[in-house]
Short mmCIF file of C-alpha atoms in Angstrom, two decimals:
data_model
loop_
_atom_site.label_atom_id
_atom_site.label_comp_id
_atom_site.label_asym_id
_atom_site.label_seq_id
_atom_site.Cartn_x
_atom_site.Cartn_y
_atom_site.Cartn_z
CA UNK A 112 -15.59 -19.56 42.04
CA UNK A 113 -17.31 -16.27 42.78
CA UNK A 114 -17.81 -15.50 46.47
CA UNK A 115 -20.88 -14.03 48.16
CA UNK A 116 -18.89 -10.79 48.39
CA UNK A 117 -18.55 -10.82 44.61
CA UNK A 118 -22.29 -11.07 44.16
CA UNK A 119 -23.06 -8.34 46.69
CA UNK A 120 -20.71 -5.57 45.61
CA UNK A 121 -20.65 -6.08 41.85
CA UNK A 122 -17.61 -5.93 39.59
CA UNK A 123 -16.59 -2.26 39.71
CA UNK A 124 -15.16 -2.28 43.25
CA UNK A 125 -13.27 -5.48 42.54
CA UNK A 126 -11.42 -4.04 39.56
CA UNK A 127 -9.65 -1.24 41.44
CA UNK A 128 -6.17 -2.10 42.71
CA UNK A 129 -5.83 -1.40 46.41
CA UNK A 130 -2.76 0.44 47.71
CA UNK A 131 -0.74 -0.50 50.77
CA UNK A 132 -2.41 2.10 52.98
CA UNK A 133 -5.91 0.77 52.27
CA UNK A 134 -5.08 -2.94 52.21
CA UNK A 135 -6.29 -5.30 54.92
CA UNK A 136 -3.73 -5.74 57.66
CA UNK A 137 -3.64 -9.54 57.76
CA UNK A 138 -1.97 -11.56 60.52
CA UNK A 139 1.35 -13.02 61.67
CA UNK A 140 0.77 -16.61 60.52
CA UNK A 141 -1.65 -18.82 58.66
CA UNK A 142 -5.21 -18.96 59.97
CA UNK A 143 -5.37 -22.57 58.76
CA UNK A 144 -3.14 -25.60 58.34
CA UNK A 145 -1.33 -26.00 55.02
CA UNK A 146 -1.27 -29.61 53.74
CA UNK A 147 2.10 -31.32 53.57
CA UNK A 148 1.66 -33.40 50.41
CA UNK A 149 0.38 -32.99 46.85
CA UNK A 150 -2.64 -35.27 46.45
CA UNK A 151 -1.76 -36.21 42.84
CA UNK A 152 2.04 -36.16 42.70
CA UNK A 153 2.70 -37.27 46.26
CA UNK A 154 5.44 -34.67 46.64
CA UNK A 155 5.91 -32.07 49.41
CA UNK A 156 3.95 -28.87 48.89
CA UNK A 157 6.50 -26.79 50.78
CA UNK A 158 9.68 -28.77 50.07
CA UNK A 159 12.32 -29.88 50.40
CA UNK A 160 12.57 -30.78 46.73
CA UNK A 161 15.38 -32.41 44.71
CA UNK A 162 18.51 -30.36 44.16
CA UNK A 163 18.22 -28.18 41.08
CA UNK A 164 14.45 -27.73 41.34
CA UNK A 165 13.31 -24.29 40.19
CA UNK A 166 10.21 -22.41 41.30
CA UNK A 167 8.06 -20.09 39.19
CA UNK A 168 4.85 -18.38 40.27
CA UNK A 169 2.12 -18.04 37.65
CA UNK A 170 -1.27 -16.33 37.86
CA UNK A 171 -3.79 -16.91 35.08
CA UNK A 172 -7.22 -16.57 36.63
CA UNK A 173 -9.03 -19.06 38.85
CA UNK A 174 -6.23 -21.10 40.37
CA UNK A 175 -8.12 -24.42 40.46
CA UNK A 176 -7.96 -25.01 36.73
CA UNK A 177 -4.54 -23.40 36.34
CA UNK A 178 -3.03 -25.71 38.94
CA UNK A 179 -4.43 -28.80 37.22
CA UNK A 180 -2.91 -27.65 33.94
CA UNK A 181 0.46 -27.27 35.65
CA UNK A 182 0.65 -30.54 37.58
CA UNK A 183 0.13 -32.50 34.36
CA UNK A 184 3.25 -31.09 32.69
CA UNK A 185 6.26 -33.44 32.39
CA UNK A 186 9.05 -32.35 34.71
CA UNK A 187 6.82 -30.71 37.32
CA UNK A 188 7.86 -31.70 40.85
CA UNK A 189 4.92 -30.16 42.71
CA UNK A 190 2.31 -27.43 42.48
CA UNK A 191 0.33 -25.44 45.01
CA UNK A 192 -2.17 -22.61 44.92
CA UNK A 193 -1.97 -19.42 46.91
CA UNK A 194 -2.02 -15.65 47.04
CA UNK A 195 0.79 -13.38 45.86
CA UNK A 196 1.59 -9.90 44.60
CA UNK A 197 -0.27 -7.90 47.23
CA UNK A 198 0.10 -6.36 50.67
CA UNK A 199 -1.95 -8.32 53.22
CA UNK A 200 0.08 -10.80 55.27
CA UNK A 201 -1.23 -14.37 55.41
CA UNK A 202 -4.57 -13.55 53.75
CA UNK A 203 -7.54 -15.87 53.58
CA UNK A 204 -9.50 -16.66 50.43
CA UNK A 205 -12.42 -14.56 51.63
CA UNK A 206 -10.11 -11.59 52.23
CA UNK A 207 -8.50 -11.96 48.82
CA UNK A 208 -11.94 -11.91 47.19
CA UNK A 209 -12.65 -8.46 48.64
CA UNK A 210 -9.96 -6.95 46.36
CA UNK A 211 -8.48 -5.37 49.50
CA UNK A 212 -5.36 -7.53 49.78
CA UNK A 213 -3.78 -6.73 46.41
CA UNK A 214 -3.00 -10.41 45.80
CA UNK A 215 -3.75 -12.43 42.71
CA UNK A 216 -4.64 -16.13 42.71
CA UNK A 217 -1.31 -17.77 41.95
CA UNK A 218 0.03 -21.24 41.18
CA UNK A 219 3.45 -22.14 42.54
CA UNK A 220 5.20 -24.49 40.11
CA UNK A 221 8.31 -26.36 41.26
CA UNK A 222 9.94 -28.11 38.30
CA UNK A 223 13.00 -29.88 36.99
CA UNK A 224 14.58 -27.51 34.41
CA UNK A 225 16.36 -30.43 32.71
CA UNK A 226 12.93 -31.83 31.78
CA UNK A 227 10.84 -28.67 31.50
CA UNK A 228 12.55 -25.49 30.33
CA UNK A 229 11.65 -22.01 31.53
CA UNK A 230 10.55 -21.13 28.01
CA UNK A 231 8.30 -24.16 27.57
CA UNK A 232 6.65 -23.64 30.96
CA UNK A 233 6.00 -20.00 30.08
CA UNK A 234 4.70 -20.83 26.62
CA UNK A 235 2.19 -23.15 28.30
CA UNK A 236 1.25 -20.34 30.69
CA UNK A 237 0.56 -17.87 27.87
CA UNK A 238 -1.47 -20.38 25.90
CA UNK A 239 -3.71 -21.55 28.76
CA UNK A 240 -5.40 -18.18 29.36
CA UNK A 241 -6.15 -14.80 27.81
CA UNK A 242 -3.42 -12.43 29.04
CA UNK A 243 -5.17 -9.35 27.58
CA UNK A 244 -8.15 -9.16 29.95
CA UNK A 245 -6.77 -7.03 32.77
CA UNK A 246 -8.53 -7.65 36.07
CA UNK A 247 -10.53 -10.65 34.94
CA UNK A 248 -10.50 -14.03 33.24
CA UNK A 249 -13.75 -14.88 31.49
CA UNK A 250 -16.61 -14.57 33.97
CA UNK A 251 -14.24 -14.23 36.92
CA UNK A 252 -13.89 -10.51 37.63
CA UNK A 253 -11.54 -8.85 40.09
CA UNK A 254 -7.94 -7.92 40.75
CA UNK A 255 -7.35 -11.41 42.20
CA UNK A 256 -7.83 -12.85 38.69
CA UNK A 257 -5.18 -10.74 36.98
CA UNK A 258 -2.47 -12.39 34.90
CA UNK A 259 1.02 -12.35 36.42
CA UNK A 260 4.45 -13.98 36.33
CA UNK A 261 6.64 -13.80 39.43
CA UNK A 262 10.14 -15.09 38.77
CA UNK A 263 12.87 -16.48 41.03
CA UNK A 264 15.85 -16.40 38.63
CA UNK A 265 17.17 -13.88 36.08
CA UNK A 266 16.76 -16.56 33.40
CA UNK A 267 13.06 -16.89 34.15
CA UNK A 268 12.63 -13.12 33.97
CA UNK A 269 14.37 -13.04 30.59
CA UNK A 270 12.24 -15.94 29.35
CA UNK A 271 9.02 -14.28 30.54
CA UNK A 272 9.81 -11.10 28.68
CA UNK A 273 11.03 -12.90 25.56
CA UNK A 274 7.96 -15.13 25.30
CA UNK A 275 5.70 -12.14 25.89
CA UNK A 276 7.36 -10.34 23.00
CA UNK A 277 6.84 -13.36 20.77
CA UNK A 278 3.22 -13.81 21.81
CA UNK A 279 2.00 -10.22 21.66
CA UNK A 280 1.97 -9.85 17.85
CA UNK A 281 0.34 -13.26 17.46
CA UNK A 282 -2.49 -12.18 19.74
CA UNK A 283 -2.87 -8.86 17.90
CA UNK A 284 -3.04 -10.71 14.59
CA UNK A 285 -5.92 -12.76 15.98
CA UNK A 286 -7.95 -9.79 17.18
CA UNK A 287 -6.83 -9.53 20.80
CA UNK A 288 -5.60 -6.43 22.60
CA UNK A 289 -2.41 -5.65 24.48
CA UNK A 290 -0.99 -8.09 26.98
CA UNK A 291 -1.73 -6.88 30.53
CA UNK A 292 0.31 -9.51 32.36
CA UNK A 293 2.34 -8.28 35.32
CA UNK A 294 5.95 -9.54 35.14
CA UNK A 295 8.33 -9.00 38.05
CA UNK A 296 10.59 -10.87 40.39
CA UNK A 297 9.16 -12.79 43.33
CA UNK A 298 11.36 -10.70 45.62
CA UNK A 299 9.59 -7.59 44.41
CA UNK A 300 6.13 -9.17 44.40
CA UNK A 301 6.42 -10.38 47.98
CA UNK A 302 5.71 -13.72 49.66
CA UNK A 303 3.63 -16.53 48.23
CA UNK A 304 0.98 -17.44 50.80
CA UNK A 305 -0.39 -20.98 50.47
CA UNK A 306 -4.17 -21.14 50.13
CA UNK A 307 -6.45 -23.15 52.36
CA UNK A 308 -6.35 -26.96 52.23
CA UNK A 309 -9.59 -27.30 50.27
CA UNK A 310 -8.15 -25.20 47.43
CA UNK A 311 -5.02 -27.35 47.04
CA UNK A 312 -5.46 -29.74 44.07
CA UNK A 313 -9.14 -28.84 44.14
CA UNK A 314 -9.95 -30.49 40.82
CA UNK A 315 -8.40 -33.76 41.96
CA UNK A 316 -10.66 -33.74 45.01
CA UNK A 317 -13.64 -32.44 43.00
CA UNK A 318 -13.28 -33.79 39.42
CA UNK A 319 -16.52 -32.18 38.29
CA UNK A 320 -15.68 -28.80 39.78
CA UNK A 321 -15.52 -25.41 38.13
CA UNK A 322 -12.54 -25.43 35.78
CA UNK A 323 -12.31 -22.40 33.49
CA UNK A 324 -9.35 -22.43 31.13
CA UNK A 325 -9.79 -19.27 29.10
CA UNK A 326 -7.38 -20.11 26.32
CA UNK A 327 -7.33 -17.91 23.23
CA UNK A 328 -6.35 -20.87 21.07
CA UNK A 329 -3.36 -18.86 19.80
CA UNK A 330 -0.02 -20.69 19.93
CA UNK A 331 2.99 -19.02 21.54
CA UNK A 332 6.15 -19.45 19.45
CA UNK A 333 9.50 -20.05 21.10
CA UNK A 334 11.86 -17.06 21.13
CA UNK A 335 14.84 -17.24 18.76
CA UNK A 336 17.75 -19.16 20.22
#
């Protein structure tokens, strides 16, 4: 999923977090139309969703493969890919790839908590990627590929921290380093900006497309009850 910009400037400039003063300005609204419906689940990408639906924002590298992993989970109402955690308003994909927006490629997961618990969703998140790599996942290099959890409830924040604490020693025991995942509330991280239409459910539209899931193969245990 590397852009032409990636190939031209190399990896070093893409692994430096931009600050608000140096970030691209952005715009007042989307530069493109956001699709209304999930191509696999048939549910609204932007709501409304059934009462009780929760939303969690997860970043684990290239969002194409991460979204496919999420929409297959029982209890998921809808998923969408976008940009979050940075400074630029309504960024485009090309802008995000410059490492000058501060955003990371993020999957929005709307789910039924009576069918999919916060803990189980987060355990899946930890297991589907390598959360120790910093500003990269596998061959994808840049701040837009960093691991992150942006929560919308106190319970999600507690679950994110608890599962991280359970997972960290397991990773260490299997030769991995410290977890570098950013964990904070969605209010603090800032808005989730939906990505362009061609990115939404990309691997449904392009079944043979690039789909890196950089799992460590290490299981994440559930926190003590």
